[in-house]
mmCIF file of C-alpha atoms and ligand atoms in Angstrom:
data_model
loop_
_atom_site.group_PDB
_atom_site.id
_atom_site.type_symbol
_atom_site.label_atom_id
_atom_site.label_comp_id
_atom_site.label_asym_id
_atom_site.label_seq_id
_atom_site.Cartn_x
_atom_site.Cartn_y
_atom_site.Cartn_z
ATOM 1 C CA MET A 1 -0.321 -0.147 0.109
ATOM 2 C CA LYS A 2 1.648 3.555 -1.118
ATOM 3 C CA THR A 3 1.112 5.742 2.043
ATOM 4 C CA GLY A 4 0.313 9.456 1.641
ATOM 5 C CA PHE A 5 3.584 11.643 2.314
ATOM 6 C CA THR A 6 2.892 12.853 6.333
ATOM 7 C CA THR A 7 2.372 9.025 6.557
ATOM 8 C CA ARG A 8 5.790 7.762 4.985
ATOM 9 C CA ALA A 9 7.265 11.115 6.607
ATOM 10 C CA VAL A 10 6.862 9.498 10.262
ATOM 11 C CA HIS A 11 6.702 6.378 9.886
ATOM 12 C CA THR A 12 10.144 5.860 7.527
ATOM 13 C CA GLY A 13 13.603 6.351 9.100
ATOM 14 C CA ARG A 14 12.530 4.363 12.155
ATOM 15 C CA GLY A 15 14.306 0.543 12.115
ATOM 16 C CA TYR A 16 17.850 -0.348 14.411
ATOM 17 C CA VAL A 17 16.076 0.067 18.207
ATOM 18 C CA GLY A 18 17.240 -3.788 18.525
ATOM 19 C CA THR A 19 15.691 -4.939 21.347
ATOM 20 C CA THR A 20 14.431 -1.799 23.190
ATOM 21 C CA GLY A 21 11.626 -1.218 22.124
ATOM 22 C CA ALA A 22 11.921 2.381 21.982
ATOM 23 C CA VAL A 23 9.647 4.378 19.646
ATOM 24 C CA MET A 24 12.215 6.881 17.694
ATOM 25 C CA PRO A 25 15.648 5.171 17.454
ATOM 26 C CA PRO A 26 19.047 6.489 19.153
ATOM 27 C CA VAL A 27 21.864 7.979 18.199
ATOM 28 C CA TYR A 28 24.475 6.584 16.857
ATOM 29 C CA LEU A 29 27.511 7.889 18.113
ATOM 30 C CA THR A 30 29.980 5.774 17.083
ATOM 31 C CA SER A 31 32.887 6.204 14.338
ATOM 32 C CA THR A 32 33.633 1.993 14.195
ATOM 33 C CA PHE A 33 31.904 -1.190 13.926
ATOM 34 C CA ALA A 34 32.582 -4.698 14.013
ATOM 35 C CA SER A 35 33.869 -6.539 11.104
ATOM 36 C CA GLY A 36 31.238 -8.870 9.895
ATOM 37 C CA ASN A 37 27.524 -7.025 11.914
ATOM 38 C CA PRO A 38 24.687 -8.387 10.102
ATOM 39 C CA ASP A 39 23.780 -4.746 8.778
ATOM 40 C CA GLY A 40 27.016 -4.851 7.131
ATOM 41 C CA PHE A 41 27.937 -1.721 8.466
ATOM 42 C CA ASP A 42 32.194 -0.515 8.692
ATOM 43 C CA TYR A 43 33.705 2.245 9.560
ATOM 44 C CA THR A 44 31.156 5.775 10.181
ATOM 45 C CA ARG A 45 32.471 7.647 6.449
ATOM 46 C CA SER A 46 30.729 5.181 4.745
ATOM 47 C CA GLY A 47 27.457 4.350 6.850
ATOM 48 C CA ASN A 48 25.381 4.524 9.929
ATOM 49 C CA PRO A 49 22.501 4.077 10.984
ATOM 50 C CA ASN A 50 21.658 7.026 11.549
ATOM 51 C CA PHE A 51 22.581 7.641 8.104
ATOM 52 C CA ARG A 52 20.768 5.471 6.818
ATOM 53 C CA LEU A 53 16.883 6.400 8.712
ATOM 54 C CA LEU A 54 18.107 9.672 6.605
ATOM 55 C CA GLU A 55 18.296 8.311 3.682
ATOM 56 C CA GLU A 56 15.318 6.053 3.533
ATOM 57 C CA THR A 57 13.314 9.333 4.400
ATOM 58 C CA ILE A 58 13.662 11.283 2.213
ATOM 59 C CA ALA A 59 14.019 8.517 -1.072
ATOM 60 C CA ALA A 60 10.420 8.253 0.715
ATOM 61 C CA LEU A 61 9.523 11.556 0.631
ATOM 62 C CA GLU A 62 11.112 12.010 -3.081
ATOM 63 C CA ASP A 63 9.929 9.399 -4.076
ATOM 64 C CA ALA A 64 13.957 8.373 -5.226
ATOM 65 C CA LYS A 65 14.533 4.695 -5.439
ATOM 66 C CA PHE A 66 17.938 5.878 -3.936
ATOM 67 C CA ALA A 67 19.020 8.928 -1.987
ATOM 68 C CA THR A 68 22.589 9.951 -0.203
ATOM 69 C CA CYS A 69 23.055 11.881 3.270
ATOM 70 C CA PHE A 70 26.063 14.765 3.116
ATOM 71 C CA ALA A 71 27.643 17.485 5.782
ATOM 72 C CA SER A 72 25.872 20.010 3.928
ATOM 73 C CA GLY A 73 23.805 21.443 0.566
ATOM 74 C CA VAL A 74 27.473 22.184 -0.284
ATOM 75 C CA SER A 75 28.685 18.609 0.092
ATOM 76 C CA ALA A 76 25.720 17.378 -1.439
ATOM 77 C CA ILE A 77 26.730 19.526 -4.325
ATOM 78 C CA THR A 78 30.872 18.366 -4.038
ATOM 79 C CA ALA A 79 29.345 14.832 -4.071
ATOM 80 C CA VAL A 80 27.332 15.014 -7.465
ATOM 81 C CA VAL A 81 30.013 17.498 -9.546
ATOM 82 C CA SER A 82 33.275 15.902 -8.423
ATOM 83 C CA SER A 83 31.899 12.794 -10.843
ATOM 84 C CA LEU A 84 32.440 14.493 -13.515
ATOM 85 C CA LYS A 85 35.364 14.823 -15.525
ATOM 86 C CA THR A 86 38.582 17.652 -17.135
ATOM 87 C CA GLY A 87 36.816 18.705 -20.123
ATOM 88 C CA ASP A 88 32.642 17.928 -18.971
ATOM 89 C CA VAL A 89 30.838 20.939 -19.497
ATOM 90 C CA VAL A 90 27.309 21.784 -16.674
ATOM 91 C CA LEU A 91 24.700 24.386 -18.434
ATOM 92 C CA ALA A 92 23.801 26.338 -15.180
ATOM 93 C CA GLU A 93 20.741 28.362 -14.898
ATOM 94 C CA GLU A 94 22.019 31.978 -14.234
ATOM 95 C CA ASN A 95 20.567 32.636 -10.763
ATOM 96 C CA ILE A 96 21.974 29.938 -8.854
ATOM 97 C CA TYR A 97 23.104 29.805 -4.883
ATOM 98 C CA GLY A 98 25.747 31.560 -4.876
ATOM 99 C CA CYS A 99 27.735 29.146 -3.403
ATOM 100 C CA THR A 100 26.984 26.553 -5.980
ATOM 101 C CA TYR A 101 28.522 29.680 -8.342
ATOM 102 C CA ARG A 102 32.340 29.939 -5.958
ATOM 103 C CA LEU A 103 32.611 26.165 -6.420
ATOM 104 C CA PHE A 104 32.014 25.746 -9.830
ATOM 105 C CA GLU A 105 34.546 29.535 -10.451
ATOM 106 C CA ARG A 106 36.728 28.544 -7.397
ATOM 107 C CA VAL A 107 37.420 24.631 -7.354
ATOM 108 C CA PHE A 108 35.978 22.853 -10.054
ATOM 109 C CA ALA A 109 37.253 25.243 -12.786
ATOM 110 C CA LYS A 110 40.240 24.496 -11.897
ATOM 111 C CA PHE A 111 40.181 20.480 -12.450
ATOM 112 C CA GLY A 112 39.026 21.818 -15.801
ATOM 113 C CA VAL A 113 34.712 21.384 -15.763
ATOM 114 C CA ARG A 114 33.578 24.372 -17.284
ATOM 115 C CA ALA A 115 30.004 25.890 -16.142
ATOM 116 C CA VAL A 116 28.059 28.179 -18.294
ATOM 117 C CA TYR A 117 25.913 30.189 -17.290
ATOM 118 C CA ALA A 118 21.907 30.600 -19.326
ATOM 119 C CA ASP A 119 18.496 32.315 -18.259
ATOM 120 C CA LEU A 120 16.686 29.299 -17.755
ATOM 121 C CA SER A 121 13.351 30.356 -18.115
ATOM 122 C CA ARG A 122 13.184 31.692 -21.057
ATOM 123 C CA ARG A 123 13.227 29.242 -23.702
ATOM 124 C CA ALA A 124 14.875 30.198 -26.665
ATOM 125 C CA ASN A 125 17.988 29.792 -24.276
ATOM 126 C CA TRP A 126 17.130 25.673 -24.207
ATOM 127 C CA ARG A 127 18.840 25.384 -27.303
ATOM 128 C CA LYS A 128 22.689 26.110 -25.393
ATOM 129 C CA ILE A 129 21.682 21.903 -24.356
ATOM 130 C CA ARG A 130 21.381 20.520 -27.685
ATOM 131 C CA GLU A 131 24.620 23.148 -28.474
ATOM 132 C CA LEU A 132 27.021 22.373 -25.430
ATOM 133 C CA GLN A 133 26.189 19.048 -24.824
ATOM 134 C CA PRO A 134 26.505 19.079 -21.413
ATOM 135 C CA ALA A 135 27.200 16.433 -18.223
ATOM 136 C CA LEU A 136 24.741 18.183 -16.342
ATOM 137 C CA VAL A 137 21.730 20.546 -16.326
ATOM 138 C CA TRP A 138 21.699 22.494 -13.342
ATOM 139 C CA LEU A 139 18.661 24.153 -12.230
ATOM 140 C CA GLU A 140 16.746 25.614 -9.045
ATOM 141 C CA SER A 141 13.949 25.979 -8.696
ATOM 142 C CA PRO A 142 12.250 28.583 -7.001
ATOM 143 C CA THR A 143 15.977 30.543 -7.964
ATOM 144 C CA ASN A 144 17.706 32.649 -4.768
ATOM 145 C CA PRO A 145 16.174 35.077 -4.230
ATOM 146 C CA LEU A 146 14.636 36.304 -7.264
ATOM 147 C CA LEU A 147 12.254 33.176 -6.878
ATOM 148 C CA LYS A 148 12.205 32.521 -11.182
ATOM 149 C CA ILE A 149 10.188 29.516 -11.824
ATOM 150 C CA LEU A 150 12.456 26.601 -14.586
ATOM 151 C CA ASP A 151 10.207 24.276 -16.147
ATOM 152 C CA ILE A 152 11.335 21.059 -15.036
ATOM 153 C CA ALA A 153 9.899 18.926 -16.943
ATOM 154 C CA GLY A 154 10.414 20.915 -20.140
ATOM 155 C CA ILE A 155 14.137 20.916 -19.504
ATOM 156 C CA SER A 156 14.300 17.576 -18.676
ATOM 157 C CA LYS A 157 12.755 16.313 -21.816
ATOM 158 C CA LEU A 158 15.540 17.382 -24.247
ATOM 159 C CA GLY A 159 17.867 14.850 -23.197
ATOM 160 C CA ALA A 160 21.007 16.058 -20.916
ATOM 161 C CA PRO A 161 20.887 14.412 -17.440
ATOM 162 C CA VAL A 162 19.383 17.228 -14.983
ATOM 163 C CA VAL A 163 19.978 17.845 -11.573
ATOM 164 C CA VAL A 164 17.481 19.991 -9.777
ATOM 165 C CA ASP A 165 18.350 22.079 -6.155
ATOM 166 C CA ASN A 166 14.697 21.433 -4.591
ATOM 167 C CA THR A 167 15.924 23.521 -1.311
ATOM 168 C CA PHE A 168 13.415 26.277 -2.082
ATOM 169 C CA ALA A 169 10.452 24.403 -2.516
ATOM 170 C CA SER A 170 11.459 21.160 -0.682
ATOM 171 C CA PRO A 171 10.389 17.312 -1.441
ATOM 172 C CA PHE A 172 6.651 18.120 0.001
ATOM 173 C CA LEU A 173 5.859 20.980 -2.282
ATOM 174 C CA GLN A 174 8.116 20.211 -5.378
ATOM 175 C CA ARG A 175 9.051 16.189 -6.693
ATOM 176 C CA PRO A 176 11.590 17.133 -9.919
ATOM 177 C CA LEU A 177 12.725 13.267 -10.339
ATOM 178 C CA GLU A 178 8.282 13.268 -10.866
ATOM 179 C CA LEU A 179 9.161 15.539 -13.191
ATOM 180 C CA GLY A 180 11.693 14.073 -15.055
ATOM 181 C CA ALA A 181 14.711 15.353 -13.539
ATOM 182 C CA THR A 182 18.264 12.821 -12.872
ATOM 183 C CA ILE A 183 18.649 14.725 -9.364
ATOM 184 C CA SER A 184 16.937 16.411 -6.989
ATOM 185 C CA LEU A 185 19.303 17.775 -4.048
ATOM 186 C CA SER A 186 18.967 19.830 -0.499
ATOM 187 C CA SER A 187 20.374 21.273 1.712
ATOM 188 C CA THR A 188 18.190 20.035 4.427
ATOM 189 C CA THR A 189 19.386 22.238 7.047
ATOM 190 C CA LYS A 190 16.695 24.703 5.163
ATOM 191 C CA TYR A 191 12.852 23.323 5.443
ATOM 192 C CA ILE A 192 14.070 19.600 5.121
ATOM 193 C CA ASN A 193 15.125 20.532 8.733
ATOM 194 C CA GLY A 194 13.195 23.385 9.394
ATOM 195 C CA HIS A 195 14.608 24.646 12.552
ATOM 196 C CA SER A 196 17.960 25.813 11.957
ATOM 197 C CA ASP A 197 20.175 23.210 14.296
ATOM 198 C CA SER A 198 21.725 21.230 12.286
ATOM 199 C CA LEU A 199 23.023 20.858 8.584
ATOM 200 C CA ALA A 200 23.199 18.767 6.538
ATOM 201 C CA GLY A 201 22.139 17.079 2.458
ATOM 202 C CA VAL A 202 20.434 14.986 0.140
ATOM 203 C CA VAL A 203 20.882 13.545 -3.326
ATOM 204 C CA ALA A 204 18.255 12.044 -3.928
ATOM 205 C CA THR A 205 18.136 10.178 -7.655
ATOM 206 C CA ASN A 206 16.371 6.770 -9.377
ATOM 207 C CA ALA A 207 19.109 6.461 -11.145
ATOM 208 C CA PRO A 208 21.474 3.384 -10.207
ATOM 209 C CA VAL A 209 24.888 4.679 -11.473
ATOM 210 C CA TRP A 210 23.985 7.817 -9.909
ATOM 211 C CA HIS A 211 23.568 6.218 -6.568
ATOM 212 C CA GLU A 212 26.610 4.315 -6.352
ATOM 213 C CA ARG A 213 28.554 7.718 -7.924
ATOM 214 C CA MET A 214 26.861 9.095 -5.129
ATOM 215 C CA VAL A 215 27.824 6.473 -2.023
ATOM 216 C CA PHE A 216 31.115 6.453 -3.288
ATOM 217 C CA ALA A 217 31.466 10.285 -2.747
ATOM 218 C CA GLN A 218 30.640 10.170 0.621
ATOM 219 C CA LYS A 219 32.739 8.013 1.335
ATOM 220 C CA ALA A 220 35.965 8.830 -0.795
ATOM 221 C CA LEU A 221 35.513 12.495 0.000
ATOM 222 C CA GLY A 222 34.663 12.093 3.490
ATOM 223 C CA LEU A 223 31.470 14.343 3.443
ATOM 224 C CA GLN A 224 29.226 11.832 4.820
ATOM 225 C CA PRO A 225 27.212 14.198 8.605
ATOM 226 C CA GLY A 226 27.521 13.277 11.905
ATOM 227 C CA PRO A 227 25.264 10.656 13.277
ATOM 228 C CA PHE A 228 23.645 13.639 14.846
ATOM 229 C CA ASP A 229 22.514 15.763 12.554
ATOM 230 C CA ALA A 230 21.132 12.706 10.365
ATOM 231 C CA TRP A 231 19.364 12.380 13.642
ATOM 232 C CA LEU A 232 18.248 15.735 13.961
ATOM 233 C CA THR A 233 17.537 16.055 10.292
ATOM 234 C CA THR A 234 15.132 12.932 10.286
ATOM 235 C CA ARG A 235 13.638 13.824 13.582
ATOM 236 C CA GLY A 236 12.887 17.369 11.278
ATOM 237 C CA ALA A 237 11.640 15.766 7.823
ATOM 238 C CA ARG A 238 8.396 14.336 10.649
ATOM 239 C CA THR A 239 6.902 17.778 10.796
ATOM 240 C CA LEU A 240 8.229 18.869 7.006
ATOM 241 C CA ALA A 241 4.344 18.951 5.455
ATOM 242 C CA LEU A 242 2.606 20.615 8.765
ATOM 243 C CA ARG A 243 5.496 23.044 8.277
ATOM 244 C CA MET A 244 5.398 23.665 4.849
ATOM 245 C CA GLU A 245 1.324 24.246 5.177
ATOM 246 C CA ARG A 246 1.981 26.918 7.445
ATOM 247 C CA HIS A 247 5.187 28.391 5.698
ATOM 248 C CA CYS A 248 2.701 28.743 2.287
ATOM 249 C CA ALA A 249 -0.229 29.984 4.723
ATOM 250 C CA ASN A 250 2.014 32.660 6.358
ATOM 251 C CA ALA A 251 4.014 33.750 2.875
ATOM 252 C CA LEU A 252 1.175 34.101 0.556
ATOM 253 C CA ALA A 253 -0.767 36.229 2.897
ATOM 254 C CA ILE A 254 1.709 38.477 3.664
ATOM 255 C CA ALA A 255 2.952 39.036 0.040
ATOM 256 C CA GLY A 256 -0.866 39.530 -0.876
ATOM 257 C CA TRP A 257 -0.432 42.160 1.970
ATOM 258 C CA LEU A 258 2.695 43.600 0.546
ATOM 259 C CA GLU A 259 1.512 44.026 -2.704
ATOM 260 C CA LYS A 260 -1.106 46.590 -1.197
ATOM 261 C CA GLN A 261 1.340 49.010 0.242
ATOM 262 C CA ARG A 262 3.169 52.136 -0.455
ATOM 263 C CA GLY A 263 6.717 52.119 -0.402
ATOM 264 C CA VAL A 264 6.998 48.811 -2.306
ATOM 265 C CA ARG A 265 7.926 48.538 -5.155
ATOM 266 C CA SER A 266 7.455 45.340 -6.615
ATOM 267 C CA VAL A 267 6.920 41.939 -4.538
ATOM 268 C CA ARG A 268 8.298 38.740 -6.000
ATOM 269 C CA TYR A 269 5.893 35.073 -4.804
ATOM 270 C CA PRO A 270 5.583 31.827 -6.597
ATOM 271 C CA PHE A 271 2.054 32.072 -5.898
ATOM 272 C CA LEU A 272 1.169 35.105 -6.725
ATOM 273 C CA LYS A 273 -0.585 35.336 -9.856
ATOM 274 C CA SER A 274 1.789 38.049 -11.271
ATOM 275 C CA HIS A 275 4.262 36.294 -10.630
ATOM 276 C CA PRO A 276 6.198 35.991 -14.692
ATOM 277 C CA GLN A 277 5.664 32.005 -13.779
ATOM 278 C CA TYR A 278 3.088 32.331 -11.782
ATOM 279 C CA ARG A 279 1.168 28.941 -14.426
ATOM 280 C CA LEU A 280 4.515 27.218 -14.022
ATOM 281 C CA ALA A 281 4.522 27.207 -10.426
ATOM 282 C CA ARG A 282 1.430 26.374 -10.117
ATOM 283 C CA ARG A 283 1.279 23.468 -12.537
ATOM 284 C CA GLN A 284 5.191 22.295 -10.532
ATOM 285 C CA MET A 285 4.842 23.291 -6.753
ATOM 286 C CA SER A 286 1.756 22.440 -4.796
ATOM 287 C CA GLY A 287 2.406 25.626 -2.944
ATOM 288 C CA GLY A 288 4.445 28.603 -2.969
ATOM 289 C CA SER A 289 6.879 28.252 -0.102
ATOM 290 C CA GLY A 290 7.808 30.133 2.690
ATOM 291 C CA ILE A 291 10.450 32.643 0.896
ATOM 292 C CA ILE A 292 8.991 36.069 -0.304
ATOM 293 C CA THR A 293 11.700 38.887 -2.458
ATOM 294 C CA PHE A 294 10.253 41.786 -2.383
ATOM 295 C CA GLU A 295 11.965 45.582 -3.536
ATOM 296 C CA LEU A 296 11.837 48.498 -1.013
ATOM 297 C CA ALA A 297 11.391 52.599 -2.554
ATOM 298 C CA GLY A 298 12.915 53.646 0.876
ATOM 299 C CA ASN A 299 16.359 52.511 2.612
ATOM 300 C CA ALA A 300 15.897 48.640 2.763
ATOM 301 C CA LYS A 301 18.672 48.090 5.571
ATOM 302 C CA ALA A 302 17.320 49.617 8.292
ATOM 303 C CA PHE A 303 13.408 48.801 7.268
ATOM 304 C CA CYS A 304 15.623 45.020 8.117
ATOM 305 C CA ARG A 305 16.970 46.643 11.614
ATOM 306 C CA LYS A 306 13.393 47.798 12.545
ATOM 307 C CA LEU A 307 11.610 44.334 12.246
ATOM 308 C CA LYS A 308 11.489 42.772 16.110
ATOM 309 C CA LEU A 309 9.790 38.928 14.676
ATOM 310 C CA PHE A 310 12.203 38.593 11.573
ATOM 311 C CA THR A 311 16.308 37.831 12.568
ATOM 312 C CA LEU A 312 18.323 39.722 10.144
ATOM 313 C CA ALA A 313 20.419 36.715 9.044
ATOM 314 C CA GLU A 314 21.007 34.834 6.403
ATOM 315 C CA SER A 315 19.789 30.931 6.069
ATOM 316 C CA LEU A 316 16.651 30.258 5.470
ATOM 317 C CA GLY A 317 13.811 27.131 6.268
ATOM 318 C CA GLY A 318 12.929 27.744 9.416
ATOM 319 C CA VAL A 319 10.177 27.634 12.061
ATOM 320 C CA GLU A 320 11.492 31.051 13.098
ATOM 321 C CA SER A 321 11.199 34.424 10.426
ATOM 322 C CA LEU A 322 14.422 35.823 9.542
ATOM 323 C CA VAL A 323 15.030 38.751 6.980
ATOM 324 C CA CYS A 324 18.084 38.927 4.072
ATOM 325 C CA HIS A 325 19.445 42.063 2.175
ATOM 326 C CA PRO A 326 20.749 40.518 -0.296
ATOM 327 C CA ALA A 327 22.981 43.058 -1.609
ATOM 328 C CA THR A 328 25.308 43.769 1.041
ATOM 329 C CA MET A 329 24.585 39.920 2.687
ATOM 330 C CA THR A 330 24.074 36.938 0.638
ATOM 331 C CA HIS A 331 25.105 38.541 -2.676
ATOM 332 C CA ALA A 332 27.525 40.645 -1.720
ATOM 333 C CA SER A 333 30.282 39.277 -3.105
ATOM 334 C CA VAL A 334 28.287 39.953 -6.931
ATOM 335 C CA PRO A 335 29.936 42.949 -8.441
ATOM 336 C CA ARG A 336 27.339 45.259 -8.227
ATOM 337 C CA ALA A 337 26.615 45.490 -12.064
ATOM 338 C CA VAL A 338 26.487 42.124 -12.373
ATOM 339 C CA ARG A 339 23.686 41.971 -9.167
ATOM 340 C CA GLU A 340 22.028 45.049 -10.766
ATOM 341 C CA ARG A 341 21.622 42.568 -13.993
ATOM 342 C CA THR A 342 19.893 39.869 -12.397
ATOM 343 C CA GLY A 343 17.822 41.983 -10.589
ATOM 344 C CA ILE A 344 18.991 41.761 -6.978
ATOM 345 C CA LYS A 345 18.944 46.214 -5.998
ATOM 346 C CA ASP A 346 20.326 47.686 -2.576
ATOM 347 C CA GLY A 347 16.261 48.120 -2.179
ATOM 348 C CA THR A 348 15.819 44.320 -2.102
ATOM 349 C CA VAL A 349 14.332 42.313 1.003
ATOM 350 C CA ARG A 350 14.160 39.042 1.481
ATOM 351 C CA LEU A 351 11.870 36.877 4.002
ATOM 352 C CA SER A 352 11.875 33.719 4.787
ATOM 353 C CA VAL A 353 8.569 33.485 6.622
ATOM 354 C CA GLY A 354 8.721 31.358 9.650
ATOM 355 C CA ILE A 355 5.711 29.518 11.070
ATOM 356 C CA GLU A 356 4.298 32.248 13.883
ATOM 357 C CA ASP A 357 1.124 34.029 13.395
ATOM 358 C CA VAL A 358 0.650 35.382 10.583
ATOM 359 C CA ALA A 359 -1.276 38.572 12.237
ATOM 360 C CA ASP A 360 2.068 38.993 14.143
ATOM 361 C CA LEU A 361 4.346 39.003 11.394
ATOM 362 C CA ILE A 362 2.576 41.440 9.302
ATOM 363 C CA ALA A 363 2.215 43.946 12.529
ATOM 364 C CA ASP A 364 5.959 43.847 12.518
ATOM 365 C CA LEU A 365 6.343 44.846 8.373
ATOM 366 C CA LYS A 366 3.854 47.426 9.216
ATOM 367 C CA GLN A 367 5.462 48.745 12.117
ATOM 368 C CA ALA A 368 9.161 48.870 10.128
ATOM 369 C CA LEU A 369 7.744 50.176 6.787
HETATM 370 C C1 LIG B 401 21.759 27.015 1.718
HETATM 371 C C2 LIG B 401 21.249 26.302 0.113
HETATM 372 C C3 LIG B 401 22.779 25.649 0.124
HETATM 373 C C4 LIG B 401 23.936 25.103 0.708
HETATM 374 O O1 LIG B 401 23.508 24.376 2.039
HETATM 375 P P1 LIG B 401 24.389 24.683 3.084
HETATM 376 O O2 LIG B 401 23.708 23.494 3.399
HETATM 377 O O3 LIG B 401 24.356 25.241 3.674
HETATM 378 O O4 LIG B 401 25.626 23.776 2.749
HETATM 379 C C5 LIG B 401 22.440 25.139 -1.536
HETATM 380 N N1 LIG B 401 21.176 25.294 -2.703
HETATM 381 C C6 LIG B 401 20.734 26.183 -1.907
HETATM 382 C C7 LIG B 401 19.279 26.400 -2.617
HETATM 383 C C8 LIG B 401 20.552 26.831 -0.642
HETATM 384 O O5 LIG B 401 20.019 27.734 -0.146
#
């Protein structure tokens, strides 16, 4: 019997309780395992019961045959890209996460893996897939911080292996493998764990060859998480559906409210009718998620500092609301000209809307405006 998303989130990943009857699994704080044990563990760099429980849980949520866990989202990206070779080309969406861009430009470029960037929300640019024959197409949808929506099914039909960074949507709202992608990758640090208390990353796939590469990378590159972080992430994932429902409802209400405020130039939220890819967002996601990007006419940094319930901080996806000023924080290292061309202005503000009472969040935004 195929159970629903939340049932799977609660009931998967609860093994290894031995003879104790413990309803939830313990944390296996051990570096090594006695040789010849029936579960086949040898050394925690290449496997630990807490990794397996997290991997089973993620596979169940992404509807994937396989999942592999890593120390962070960046470790998961490193694992995927490290399986390429000199001369390979990655065609990446131009508005990808800054640390992914940095990995391509400052690390993998040295090894002869070339990243080419294009605005993949424009169909005209899809021809680059035929022209470049990339080893991977790298997508993120929604993107950070502009919340562009990319057509995962459309791009996946073009033949090249597609990686989707699914961090902003989470598997509750969007399942890239069902849409035809080869890999769905997440920084679980954000929504999947959801409590801003641990870092980890996961790669989910149905392709045995990619699964083998990920298992190899976890062990050979030393990209494994700590057992306790894996345990925390598995625990967080159990309430993913409930949290996402609230994140989506709060964010939709706040986005609609912001659109009506004087002093707010424009609002980006995938489930607002004014979003340029609104219909695509409705087709491939079941909710708009919890991130809103908007542009203020006035001093954005001062506005951020005035907020009381939104903490001025990087990161997103936790139960608590955060605010970020991309131009001086997440995208400070991007030259101003490039930043403004891609739409990140000095007045751009990004909210990670938490699960608090929405009336309180709106009151806080109102006083800061
Ligand atoms: C945060 C983030 C990452 C990196 O994840 P870490 O867990 O911080 O290493 C990758 N992609 C996106 C979209 C992110 O938001």
